[in-house]
PDB file of N, CA and C in Angstrom:
ATOM      1  N   MET A 133     -15.392  22.762  35.373  1.00 68.00           N
ATOM      2  CA  MET A 133     -15.034  21.383  35.194  1.00 68.00           C
ATOM      3  C   MET A 133     -16.428  20.837  33.836  1.00 68.00           C
ATOM      4  N   ARG A 134     -16.951  22.103  33.268  1.00 63.00           N
ATOM      5  CA  ARG A 134     -17.629  21.947  32.260  1.00 63.00           C
ATOM      6  C   ARG A 134     -16.827  21.946  31.093  1.00 63.00           C
ATOM      7  N   LYS A 135     -16.416  22.971  31.066  1.00 61.00           N
ATOM      8  CA  LYS A 135     -15.385  23.666  29.921  1.00 61.00           C
ATOM      9  C   LYS A 135     -14.141  22.600  29.607  1.00 61.00           C
ATOM     10  N   LEU A 136     -13.437  21.767  30.668  1.00 59.00           N
ATOM     11  CA  LEU A 136     -12.433  20.300  30.510  1.00 59.00           C
ATOM     12  C   LEU A 136     -12.938  19.652  30.291  1.00 59.00           C
ATOM     13  N   LEU A 137     -14.827  19.271  30.379  1.00 54.00           N
ATOM     14  CA  LEU A 137     -15.413  18.051  30.104  1.00 54.00           C
ATOM     15  C   LEU A 137     -15.719  18.366  28.314  1.00 54.00           C
ATOM     16  N   LEU A 138     -15.692  19.455  27.942  1.00 53.00           N
ATOM     17  CA  LEU A 138     -16.447  19.898  26.712  1.00 53.00           C
ATOM     18  C   LEU A 138     -14.787  19.697  25.712  1.00 53.00           C
ATOM     19  N   LEU A 139     -13.463  20.681  26.444  1.00 56.00           N
ATOM     20  CA  LEU A 139     -12.769  20.094  25.699  1.00 56.00           C
ATOM     21  C   LEU A 139     -11.479  18.669  25.156  1.00 56.00           C
ATOM     22  N   SER A 140     -12.054  17.756  26.483  1.00 60.00           N
ATOM     23  CA  SER A 140     -11.377  16.534  26.005  1.00 60.00           C
ATOM     24  C   SER A 140     -12.391  15.642  25.762  1.00 60.00           C
ATOM     25  N   TRP A 141     -13.754  16.273  25.014  1.00 61.00           N
ATOM     26  CA  TRP A 141     -13.923  15.558  24.245  1.00 61.00           C
ATOM     27  C   TRP A 141     -14.144  15.938  22.373  1.00 61.00           C
ATOM     28  N   SER A 142     -13.808  17.067  22.762  1.00 57.00           N
ATOM     29  CA  SER A 142     -13.440  17.357  21.472  1.00 57.00           C
ATOM     30  C   SER A 142     -11.561  16.807  20.847  1.00 57.00           C
ATOM     31  N   CYS A 143     -10.920  17.323  21.323  1.00 53.00           N
ATOM     32  CA  CYS A 143      -9.601  16.162  21.162  1.00 53.00           C
ATOM     33  C   CYS A 143      -9.895  15.290  20.859  1.00 53.00           C
ATOM     34  N   LEU A 144     -10.716  14.071  22.015  1.00 51.00           N
ATOM     35  CA  LEU A 144     -11.359  12.763  21.736  1.00 51.00           C
ATOM     36  C   LEU A 144     -12.248  12.697  20.321  1.00 51.00           C
ATOM     37  N   ALA A 145     -12.500  14.041  20.024  1.00 51.00           N
ATOM     38  CA  ALA A 145     -13.738  13.438  18.644  1.00 51.00           C
ATOM     39  C   ALA A 145     -12.888  13.971  17.466  1.00 51.00           C
ATOM     40  N   THR A 146     -11.539  14.892  17.675  1.00 56.00           N
ATOM     41  CA  THR A 146     -10.368  15.148  16.418  1.00 56.00           C
ATOM     42  C   THR A 146      -9.611  13.796  16.341  1.00 56.00           C
ATOM     43  N   ILE A 147      -8.870  12.806  16.801  1.00 57.00           N
ATOM     44  CA  ILE A 147      -8.113  11.775  17.002  1.00 57.00           C
ATOM     45  C   ILE A 147      -8.896  11.236  16.513  1.00 57.00           C
ATOM     46  N   LEU A 148     -10.112  10.978  16.369  1.00 50.00           N
ATOM     47  CA  LEU A 148     -10.792   9.972  16.278  1.00 50.00           C
ATOM     48  C   LEU A 148     -11.082  10.222  14.260  1.00 50.00           C
ATOM     49  N   LEU A 149     -11.572  11.664  13.968  1.00 51.00           N
ATOM     50  CA  LEU A 149     -11.236  11.959  12.736  1.00 51.00           C
ATOM     51  C   LEU A 149     -10.445  11.400  12.047  1.00 51.00           C
ATOM     52  N   PHE A 150      -9.201  12.099  12.172  1.00 54.00           N
ATOM     53  CA  PHE A 150      -8.093  12.001  12.280  1.00 54.00           C
ATOM     54  C   PHE A 150      -7.308  10.318  11.775  1.00 54.00           C
ATOM     55  N   ALA A 151      -8.142   9.103  12.776  1.00 53.00           N
ATOM     56  CA  ALA A 151      -7.459   8.048  12.512  1.00 53.00           C
ATOM     57  C   ALA A 151      -8.255   7.625  11.367  1.00 53.00           C
ATOM     58  N   GLN A 152      -9.166   8.144  10.671  1.00 56.00           N
ATOM     59  CA  GLN A 152     -10.765   7.179   9.891  1.00 56.00           C
ATOM     60  C   GLN A 152      -9.693   7.536   8.882  1.00 56.00           C
ATOM     61  N   GLN A 153      -9.543   8.693   8.677  1.00 85.00           N
ATOM     62  CA  GLN A 153      -8.836   8.973   7.319  1.00 85.00           C
ATOM     63  C   GLN A 153      -7.543   8.544   6.277  1.00 85.00           C
ATOM     64  N   SER A 154      -7.291   7.685   7.513  1.00 90.00           N
ATOM     65  CA  SER A 154      -6.374   6.618   6.738  1.00 90.00           C
ATOM     66  C   SER A 154      -6.868   5.251   6.938  1.00 90.00           C
ATOM     67  N   ARG A 155      -6.045   4.113   6.271  1.00 92.00           N
ATOM     68  CA  ARG A 155      -5.892   2.614   6.777  1.00 92.00           C
ATOM     69  C   ARG A 155      -4.596   2.036   6.346  1.00 92.00           C
ATOM     70  N   THR A 156      -4.393   0.364   6.550  1.00 94.00           N
ATOM     71  CA  THR A 156      -3.619   0.556   6.860  1.00 94.00           C
ATOM     72  C   THR A 156      -3.360  -1.149   5.440  1.00 94.00           C
ATOM     73  N   ILE A 157      -2.818  -1.516   4.787  1.00 95.00           N
ATOM     74  CA  ILE A 157      -3.186  -2.456   3.446  1.00 95.00           C
ATOM     75  C   ILE A 157      -1.937  -3.512   4.226  1.00 95.00           C
ATOM     76  N   THR A 158      -1.433  -4.662   3.941  1.00 96.00           N
ATOM     77  CA  THR A 158      -0.427  -5.447   3.808  1.00 96.00           C
ATOM     78  C   THR A 158      -0.816  -6.698   2.889  1.00 96.00           C
ATOM     79  N   GLY A 159       0.078  -6.920   2.451  1.00 96.00           N
ATOM     80  CA  GLY A 159      -0.258  -8.095   1.593  1.00 96.00           C
ATOM     81  C   GLY A 159       1.235  -8.843   1.137  1.00 96.00           C
ATOM     82  N   LYS A 160       1.632  -9.147   0.502  1.00 97.00           N
ATOM     83  CA  LYS A 160       2.886  -9.949  -0.632  1.00 97.00           C
ATOM     84  C   LYS A 160       2.621 -10.258  -1.546  1.00 97.00           C
ATOM     85  N   VAL A 161       4.069 -10.537  -2.730  1.00 97.00           N
ATOM     86  CA  VAL A 161       4.029  -9.783  -3.749  1.00 97.00           C
ATOM     87  C   VAL A 161       5.090 -10.940  -4.572  1.00 97.00           C
ATOM     88  N   THR A 162       4.156 -11.781  -5.581  1.00 96.00           N
ATOM     89  CA  THR A 162       5.245 -13.184  -5.566  1.00 96.00           C
ATOM     90  C   THR A 162       5.403 -13.571  -7.511  1.00 96.00           C
ATOM     91  N   ASN A 163       6.067 -13.673  -7.347  1.00 95.00           N
ATOM     92  CA  ASN A 163       6.097 -14.063  -8.966  1.00 95.00           C
ATOM     93  C   ASN A 163       5.164 -14.615  -9.833  1.00 95.00           C
ATOM     94  N   LYS A 164       3.733 -13.942 -10.139  1.00 93.00           N
ATOM     95  CA  LYS A 164       3.099 -15.061 -10.903  1.00 93.00           C
ATOM     96  C   LYS A 164       3.153 -16.467 -10.972  1.00 93.00           C
ATOM     97  N   GLN A 165       3.884 -16.367 -12.010  1.00 93.00           N
ATOM     98  CA  GLN A 165       4.251 -17.965 -12.473  1.00 93.00           C
ATOM     99  C   GLN A 165       5.294 -18.782 -11.221  1.00 93.00           C
ATOM    100  N   THR A 166       6.197 -18.584 -10.918  1.00 94.00           N
ATOM    101  CA  THR A 166       6.441 -19.985  -9.973  1.00 94.00           C
ATOM    102  C   THR A 166       6.250 -19.429  -8.430  1.00 94.00           C
ATOM    103  N   GLY A 167       5.128 -17.958  -8.279  1.00 94.00           N
ATOM    104  CA  GLY A 167       5.174 -18.318  -6.438  1.00 94.00           C
ATOM    105  C   GLY A 167       6.278 -17.915  -5.861  1.00 94.00           C
ATOM    106  N   VAL A 168       7.185 -17.801  -6.264  1.00 95.00           N
ATOM    107  CA  VAL A 168       8.504 -17.577  -5.123  1.00 95.00           C
ATOM    108  C   VAL A 168       8.348 -15.606  -4.610  1.00 95.00           C
ATOM    109  N   ALA A 169       8.327 -15.090  -3.810  1.00 96.00           N
ATOM    110  CA  ALA A 169       8.766 -13.957  -3.292  1.00 96.00           C
ATOM    111  C   ALA A 169       9.800 -12.845  -4.245  1.00 96.00           C
ATOM    112  N   LEU A 170       8.871 -11.652  -4.378  1.00 96.00           N
ATOM    113  CA  LEU A 170       9.241 -11.034  -4.969  1.00 96.00           C
ATOM    114  C   LEU A 170      10.236  -9.480  -4.077  1.00 96.00           C
ATOM    115  N   PRO A 171      11.599  -9.526  -3.233  1.00 96.00           N
ATOM    116  CA  PRO A 171      12.024  -8.794  -2.854  1.00 96.00           C
ATOM    117  C   PRO A 171      12.011  -7.232  -3.439  1.00 96.00           C
ATOM    118  N   ALA A 172      12.136  -6.116  -2.695  1.00 95.00           N
ATOM    119  CA  ALA A 172      12.589  -4.450  -3.650  1.00 95.00           C
ATOM    120  C   ALA A 172      11.538  -4.300  -4.606  1.00 95.00           C
ATOM    121  N   VAL A 173       9.973  -4.448  -4.746  1.00 96.00           N
ATOM    122  CA  VAL A 173       8.928  -3.772  -5.138  1.00 96.00           C
ATOM    123  C   VAL A 173       8.278  -3.799  -5.214  1.00 96.00           C
ATOM    124  N   THR A 174       8.054  -1.811  -5.714  1.00 96.00           N
ATOM    125  CA  THR A 174       7.939  -0.870  -5.491  1.00 96.00           C
ATOM    126  C   THR A 174       6.205  -1.107  -5.394  1.00 96.00           C
ATOM    127  N   VAL A 175       5.417  -0.919  -4.108  1.00 96.00           N
ATOM    128  CA  VAL A 175       3.982  -0.654  -4.635  1.00 96.00           C
ATOM    129  C   VAL A 175       3.215   0.927  -3.480  1.00 96.00           C
ATOM    130  N   SER A 176       2.436   1.274  -4.576  1.00 96.00           N
ATOM    131  CA  SER A 176       2.625   2.770  -4.655  1.00 96.00           C
ATOM    132  C   SER A 176       1.296   3.019  -4.874  1.00 96.00           C
ATOM    133  N   VAL A 177       0.476   4.228  -4.456  1.00 95.00           N
ATOM    134  CA  VAL A 177      -1.154   4.257  -4.020  1.00 95.00           C
ATOM    135  C   VAL A 177      -1.138   4.849  -5.847  1.00 95.00           C
ATOM    136  N   ARG A 178      -1.663   4.667  -6.481  1.00 93.00           N
ATOM    137  CA  ARG A 178      -2.093   5.904  -8.563  1.00 93.00           C
ATOM    138  C   ARG A 178      -3.323   7.091  -7.650  1.00 93.00           C
ATOM    139  N   GLY A 179      -1.812   8.205  -7.709  1.00 89.00           N
ATOM    140  CA  GLY A 179      -1.734   9.364  -7.311  1.00 89.00           C
ATOM    141  C   GLY A 179      -2.160   9.595  -6.327  1.00 89.00           C
ATOM    142  N   GLY A 180      -0.864   8.963  -5.910  1.00 87.00           N
ATOM    143  CA  GLY A 180      -1.025   9.772  -3.651  1.00 87.00           C
ATOM    144  C   GLY A 180       0.521   9.765  -3.895  1.00 87.00           C
ATOM    145  N   ILE A 181       1.620   9.996  -2.670  1.00 89.00           N
ATOM    146  CA  ILE A 181       2.560   9.921  -2.584  1.00 89.00           C
ATOM    147  C   ILE A 181       3.126   8.905  -1.604  1.00 89.00           C
ATOM    148  N   ALA A 182       1.247   8.286  -1.105  1.00 91.00           N
ATOM    149  CA  ALA A 182       1.941   7.203  -0.041  1.00 91.00           C
ATOM    150  C   ALA A 182       3.072   5.948  -1.427  1.00 91.00           C
ATOM    151  N   ALA A 183       4.492   5.156  -0.585  1.00 94.00           N
ATOM    152  CA  ALA A 183       4.898   3.743  -1.408  1.00 94.00           C
ATOM    153  C   ALA A 183       5.932   3.735  -0.729  1.00 94.00           C
ATOM    154  N   THR A 184       5.921   2.611  -1.305  1.00 96.00           N
ATOM    155  CA  THR A 184       6.870   1.523   0.056  1.00 96.00           C
ATOM    156  C   THR A 184       7.243   0.536  -0.751  1.00 96.00           C
ATOM    157  N   GLN A 185       8.848  -0.501  -0.338  1.00 96.00           N
ATOM    158  CA  GLN A 185       9.419  -1.512  -0.780  1.00 96.00           C
ATOM    159  C   GLN A 185       8.514  -3.283  -0.169  1.00 96.00           C
ATOM    160  N   THR A 186       8.403  -3.774  -0.912  1.00 97.00           N
ATOM    161  CA  THR A 186       8.174  -5.168  -0.001  1.00 97.00           C
ATOM    162  C   THR A 186       9.449  -5.220   0.252  1.00 97.00           C
ATOM    163  N   ARG A 187       9.496  -6.675   1.975  1.00 97.00           N
ATOM    164  CA  ARG A 187      10.848  -7.120   2.396  1.00 97.00           C
ATOM    165  C   ARG A 187      11.451  -8.311   0.951  1.00 97.00           C
ATOM    166  N   ASP A 188      12.048  -8.976   2.380  1.00 96.00           N
ATOM    167  CA  ASP A 188      12.880  -9.747   1.539  1.00 96.00           C
ATOM    168  C   ASP A 188      12.623 -11.054   1.295  1.00 96.00           C
ATOM    169  N   ASP A 189      10.979 -11.250   1.918  1.00 97.00           N
ATOM    170  CA  ASP A 189      10.067 -12.511   1.631  1.00 97.00           C
ATOM    171  C   ASP A 189       8.666 -12.115   1.139  1.00 97.00           C
ATOM    172  N   GLY A 190       8.783 -10.300   0.349  1.00 96.00           N
ATOM    173  CA  GLY A 190       8.281 -10.498  -0.139  1.00 96.00           C
ATOM    174  C   GLY A 190       6.871  -9.471   0.270  1.00 96.00           C
ATOM    175  N   SER A 191       6.623  -9.554   1.243  1.00 97.00           N
ATOM    176  CA  SER A 191       5.330  -8.950   2.263  1.00 97.00           C
ATOM    177  C   SER A 191       5.906  -7.001   1.840  1.00 97.00           C
ATOM    178  N   PHE A 192       4.584  -6.835   2.600  1.00 97.00           N
ATOM    179  CA  PHE A 192       4.681  -5.321   2.698  1.00 97.00           C
ATOM    180  C   PHE A 192       3.596  -4.752   3.427  1.00 97.00           C
ATOM    181  N   VAL A 193       4.116  -4.102   3.914  1.00 97.00           N
ATOM    182  CA  VAL A 193       2.360  -2.885   4.798  1.00 97.00           C
ATOM    183  C   VAL A 193       2.451  -1.589   4.234  1.00 97.00           C
ATOM    184  N   LEU A 194       1.389  -1.153   4.091  1.00 95.00           N
ATOM    185  CA  LEU A 194       1.050   0.124   3.358  1.00 95.00           C
ATOM    186  C   LEU A 194       0.108   0.912   4.127  1.00 95.00           C
ATOM    187  N   VAL A 195       0.885   2.451   4.111  1.00 94.00           N
ATOM    188  CA  VAL A 195      -0.525   3.387   5.042  1.00 94.00           C
ATOM    189  C   VAL A 195      -0.748   4.429   3.554  1.00 94.00           C
ATOM    190  N   VAL A 196      -2.487   3.851   3.553  1.00 93.00           N
ATOM    191  CA  VAL A 196      -2.982   4.993   2.427  1.00 93.00           C
ATOM    192  C   VAL A 196      -4.192   5.017   3.243  1.00 93.00           C
ATOM    193  N   PRO A 197      -4.515   6.513   1.986  1.00 91.00           N
ATOM    194  CA  PRO A 197      -5.536   6.966   2.881  1.00 91.00           C
ATOM    195  C   PRO A 197      -7.212   6.619   2.359  1.00 91.00           C
ATOM    196  N   SER A 198      -7.874   6.965   2.864  1.00 88.00           N
ATOM    197  CA  SER A 198      -9.055   6.254   2.991  1.00 88.00           C
ATOM    198  C   SER A 198      -9.647   5.603   1.634  1.00 88.00           C
ATOM    199  N   ASN A 199      -9.468   6.743   0.975  1.00 90.00           N
ATOM    200  CA  ASN A 199     -10.349   7.225  -0.117  1.00 90.00           C
ATOM    201  C   ASN A 199      -9.456   6.620  -1.715  1.00 90.00           C
ATOM    202  N   ALA A 200      -8.242   5.902  -0.864  1.00 91.00           N
ATOM    203  CA  ALA A 200      -7.195   5.503  -2.414  1.00 91.00           C
ATOM    204  C   ALA A 200      -8.148   4.055  -2.693  1.00 91.00           C
ATOM    205  N   LYS A 201      -8.097   4.066  -4.405  1.00 93.00           N
ATOM    206  CA  LYS A 201      -8.799   3.249  -5.156  1.00 93.00           C
ATOM    207  C   LYS A 201      -7.978   1.643  -5.637  1.00 93.00           C
ATOM    208  N   THR A 202      -6.557   2.080  -6.039  1.00 95.00           N
ATOM    209  CA  THR A 202      -5.554   1.840  -6.459  1.00 95.00           C
ATOM    210  C   THR A 202      -4.640   1.610  -5.842  1.00 95.00           C
ATOM    211  N   LEU A 203      -3.355   0.067  -5.841  1.00 95.00           N
ATOM    212  CA  LEU A 203      -2.284   0.658  -6.045  1.00 95.00           C
ATOM    213  C   LEU A 203      -1.541  -0.253  -7.564  1.00 95.00           C
ATOM    214  N   ILE A 204      -0.293   0.489  -7.111  1.00 95.00           N
ATOM    215  CA  ILE A 204       0.864   0.109  -8.472  1.00 95.00           C
ATOM    216  C   ILE A 204       1.621  -0.456  -8.129  1.00 95.00           C
ATOM    217  N   CYS A 205       2.038  -1.850  -8.689  1.00 95.00           N
ATOM    218  CA  CYS A 205       3.155  -2.614  -7.827  1.00 95.00           C
ATOM    219  C   CYS A 205       4.372  -2.059  -9.428  1.00 95.00           C
ATOM    220  N   SER A 206       5.693  -2.261  -9.137  1.00 94.00           N
ATOM    221  CA  SER A 206       6.859  -2.291 -10.530  1.00 94.00           C
ATOM    222  C   SER A 206       7.860  -2.337 -10.024  1.00 94.00           C
ATOM    223  N   SER A 207       8.547  -2.990 -10.447  1.00 94.00           N
ATOM    224  CA  SER A 207       9.867  -3.427 -10.504  1.00 94.00           C
ATOM    225  C   SER A 207      10.257  -4.330 -11.744  1.00 94.00           C
ATOM    226  N   VAL A 208      11.903  -4.047 -11.782  1.00 92.00           N
ATOM    227  CA  VAL A 208      12.816  -4.467 -13.075  1.00 92.00           C
ATOM    228  C   VAL A 208      12.224  -5.754 -13.320  1.00 92.00           C
ATOM    229  N   GLY A 209      11.896  -5.968 -14.153  1.00 91.00           N
ATOM    230  CA  GLY A 209      11.708  -7.208 -15.120  1.00 91.00           C
ATOM    231  C   GLY A 209      11.249  -7.665 -14.823  1.00 91.00           C
ATOM    232  N   TYR A 210      10.036  -6.939 -14.744  1.00 94.00           N
ATOM    233  CA  TYR A 210       8.370  -7.528 -14.408  1.00 94.00           C
ATOM    234  C   TYR A 210       7.612  -6.460 -14.318  1.00 94.00           C
ATOM    235  N   ALA A 211       6.062  -6.894 -15.411  1.00 93.00           N
ATOM    236  CA  ALA A 211       5.522  -5.804 -15.936  1.00 93.00           C
ATOM    237  C   ALA A 211       4.324  -5.119 -14.808  1.00 93.00           C
ATOM    238  N   ARG A 212       4.352  -3.862 -15.041  1.00 94.00           N
ATOM    239  CA  ARG A 212       3.826  -2.557 -14.021  1.00 94.00           C
ATOM    240  C   ARG A 212       2.922  -3.433 -13.660  1.00 94.00           C
ATOM    241  N   GLN A 213       1.945  -3.225 -12.608  1.00 94.00           N
ATOM    242  CA  GLN A 213       0.002  -4.466 -12.357  1.00 94.00           C
ATOM    243  C   GLN A 213      -0.224  -3.185 -11.586  1.00 94.00           C
ATOM    244  N   GLU A 214      -2.077  -2.806 -12.049  1.00 95.00           N
ATOM    245  CA  GLU A 214      -2.150  -2.447 -11.452  1.00 95.00           C
ATOM    246  C   GLU A 214      -3.485  -2.955 -10.688  1.00 95.00           C
ATOM    247  N   VAL A 215      -4.063  -2.827  -8.825  1.00 95.00           N
ATOM    248  CA  VAL A 215      -4.426  -3.593  -8.345  1.00 95.00           C
ATOM    249  C   VAL A 215      -5.683  -2.418  -7.544  1.00 95.00           C
ATOM    250  N   ALA A 216      -6.669  -3.285  -7.815  1.00 94.00           N
ATOM    251  CA  ALA A 216      -7.879  -2.857  -6.946  1.00 94.00           C
ATOM    252  C   ALA A 216      -8.106  -2.939  -5.291  1.00 94.00           C
ATOM    253  N   ILE A 217      -7.803  -1.891  -4.580  1.00 92.00           N
ATOM    254  CA  ILE A 217      -8.036  -1.987  -3.652  1.00 92.00           C
ATOM    255  C   ILE A 217      -9.132  -2.753  -2.595  1.00 92.00           C
ATOM    256  N   GLY A 218     -10.816  -2.213  -2.866  1.00 88.00           N
ATOM    257  CA  GLY A 218     -11.693  -2.862  -2.629  1.00 88.00           C
ATOM    258  C   GLY A 218     -11.741  -2.670  -0.827  1.00 88.00           C
ATOM    259  N   LYS A 219     -12.584  -3.382  -0.346  1.00 89.00           N
ATOM    260  CA  LYS A 219     -12.632  -3.134   1.312  1.00 89.00           C
ATOM    261  C   LYS A 219     -11.822  -4.030   1.467  1.00 89.00           C
ATOM    262  N   ASP A 220     -10.732  -4.723   1.256  1.00 86.00           N
ATOM    263  CA  ASP A 220     -10.227  -5.975   1.418  1.00 86.00           C
ATOM    264  C   ASP A 220      -8.480  -4.680   2.378  1.00 86.00           C
ATOM    265  N   ASN A 221      -7.685  -5.634   3.447  1.00 92.00           N
ATOM    266  CA  ASN A 221      -7.205  -5.196   4.034  1.00 92.00           C
ATOM    267  C   ASN A 221      -5.662  -5.593   3.939  1.00 92.00           C
ATOM    268  N   SER A 222      -6.123  -6.314   3.358  1.00 94.00           N
ATOM    269  CA  SER A 222      -4.597  -7.530   2.967  1.00 94.00           C
ATOM    270  C   SER A 222      -4.828  -7.819   1.262  1.00 94.00           C
ATOM    271  N   ILE A 223      -4.071  -7.874   0.934  1.00 94.00           N
ATOM    272  CA  ILE A 223      -3.577  -7.799  -1.079  1.00 94.00           C
ATOM    273  C   ILE A 223      -2.932  -9.127  -1.350  1.00 94.00           C
ATOM    274  N   ASP A 224      -3.035  -9.559  -1.737  1.00 95.00           N
ATOM    275  CA  ASP A 224      -1.472 -10.714  -3.045  1.00 95.00           C
ATOM    276  C   ASP A 224      -1.561 -10.291  -3.880  1.00 95.00           C
ATOM    277  N   ILE A 225      -0.637  -9.715  -4.618  1.00 95.00           N
ATOM    278  CA  ILE A 225      -0.830  -8.859  -5.984  1.00 95.00           C
ATOM    279  C   ILE A 225       0.533 -10.214  -6.830  1.00 95.00           C
ATOM    280  N   GLY A 226       0.257 -11.214  -7.490  1.00 95.00           N
ATOM    281  CA  GLY A 226       1.264 -11.758  -8.787  1.00 95.00           C
ATOM    282  C   GLY A 226       1.797 -11.335  -9.748  1.00 95.00           C
ATOM    283  N   LEU A 227       2.883 -11.030 -10.032  1.00 95.00           N
ATOM    284  CA  LEU A 227       3.080 -10.537 -10.949  1.00 95.00           C
ATOM    285  C   LEU A 227       3.713 -10.501 -11.902  1.00 95.00           C
ATOM    286  N   GLU A 228       3.584 -10.324 -13.786  1.00 94.00           N
ATOM    287  CA  GLU A 228       4.171 -11.452 -14.578  1.00 94.00           C
ATOM    288  C   GLU A 228       5.799 -10.940 -15.007  1.00 94.00           C
ATOM    289  N   GLN A 229       6.203 -11.384 -15.318  1.00 91.00           N
ATOM    290  CA  GLN A 229       7.603 -10.993 -16.007  1.00 91.00           C
ATOM    291  C   GLN A 229       6.918  -9.959 -17.716  1.00 91.00           C
ATOM    292  N   GLY A 230       7.976  -9.775 -17.574  1.00 82.00           N
ATOM    293  CA  GLY A 230       7.409  -8.758 -18.544  1.00 82.00           C
ATOM    294  C   GLY A 230       8.744  -8.782 -19.847  1.00 82.00           C
ATOM    295  N   GLU A 231       8.173  -8.216 -21.203  1.00 65.00           N
ATOM    296  CA  GLU A 231       9.076  -8.684 -22.140  1.00 65.00           C
ATOM    297  C   GLU A 231       9.843  -7.239 -23.082  1.00 65.00           C
ATOM    298  N   GLY A 232      10.678  -7.111 -22.764  1.00 49.00           N
ATOM    299  CA  GLY A 232      11.549  -5.537 -23.245  1.00 49.00           C
ATOM    300  C   GLY A 232      11.685  -4.539 -21.321  1.00 49.00           C
ATOM    301  N   GLU A 233      11.075  -5.463 -20.231  1.00 46.00           N
ATOM    302  CA  GLU A 233      11.420  -5.030 -19.118  1.00 46.00           C
ATOM    303  C   GLU A 233      12.903  -4.943 -18.365  1.00 46.00           C
ATOM    304  N   VAL A 234      13.296  -6.200 -19.056  1.00 51.00           N
ATOM    305  CA  VAL A 234      14.818  -6.596 -18.487  1.00 51.00           C
ATOM    306  C   VAL A 234      16.203  -5.786 -18.752  1.00 51.00           C
ATOM    307  N   LEU A 235      17.102  -4.981 -17.931  1.00 56.00           N
ATOM    308  CA  LEU A 235      17.257  -4.162 -18.299  1.00 56.00           C
ATOM    309  C   LEU A 235      18.556  -4.853 -18.961  1.00 56.00           C
ATOM    310  N   GLU A 236      19.461  -4.385 -20.299  1.00 57.00           N
ATOM    311  CA  GLU A 236      20.611  -4.912 -20.888  1.00 57.00           C
ATOM    312  C   GLU A 236      21.498  -4.809 -19.790  1.00 57.00           C
ATOM    313  N   GLN A 237      22.849  -5.617 -20.158  1.00 59.00           N
ATOM    314  CA  GLN A 237      24.085  -5.330 -19.700  1.00 59.00           C
ATOM    315  C   GLN A 237      24.979  -4.696 -20.788  1.00 59.00           C
ATOM    316  N   VAL A 238      26.235  -3.400 -20.189  1.00 64.00           N
ATOM    317  CA  VAL A 238      26.456  -3.167 -21.709  1.00 64.00           C
ATOM    318  C   VAL A 238      28.005  -3.678 -20.218  1.00 64.00           C
ATOM    319  N   VAL A 239      28.938  -3.968 -21.325  1.00 61.00           N
ATOM    320  CA  VAL A 239      30.180  -4.479 -21.248  1.00 61.00           C
ATOM    321  C   VAL A 239      30.971  -3.691 -21.358  1.00 61.00           C
TER     322      VAL A 239
END
């Protein structure tokens, strides 16, 4: 009985340890000038592999390592932006239209 109890506590401690090694960041990406939601913006962690794209309403959900410090947002036609994560789990980001970022159309 004692071994079973010890095994149960060990499993619970392991689960809690791994659960604390990541956190979920949510937010919305908009055009900074107009406030319009931006779909298909890539939101990623600097120096990591976690990444996602915004939905049609500009919202995103991203699971990041607990030691992540910066998000990178990029989209065609907009200047790339780095945003500090801090302690907040919700981050709203406004992207500015970028000069020279627009793809030219070849006819």
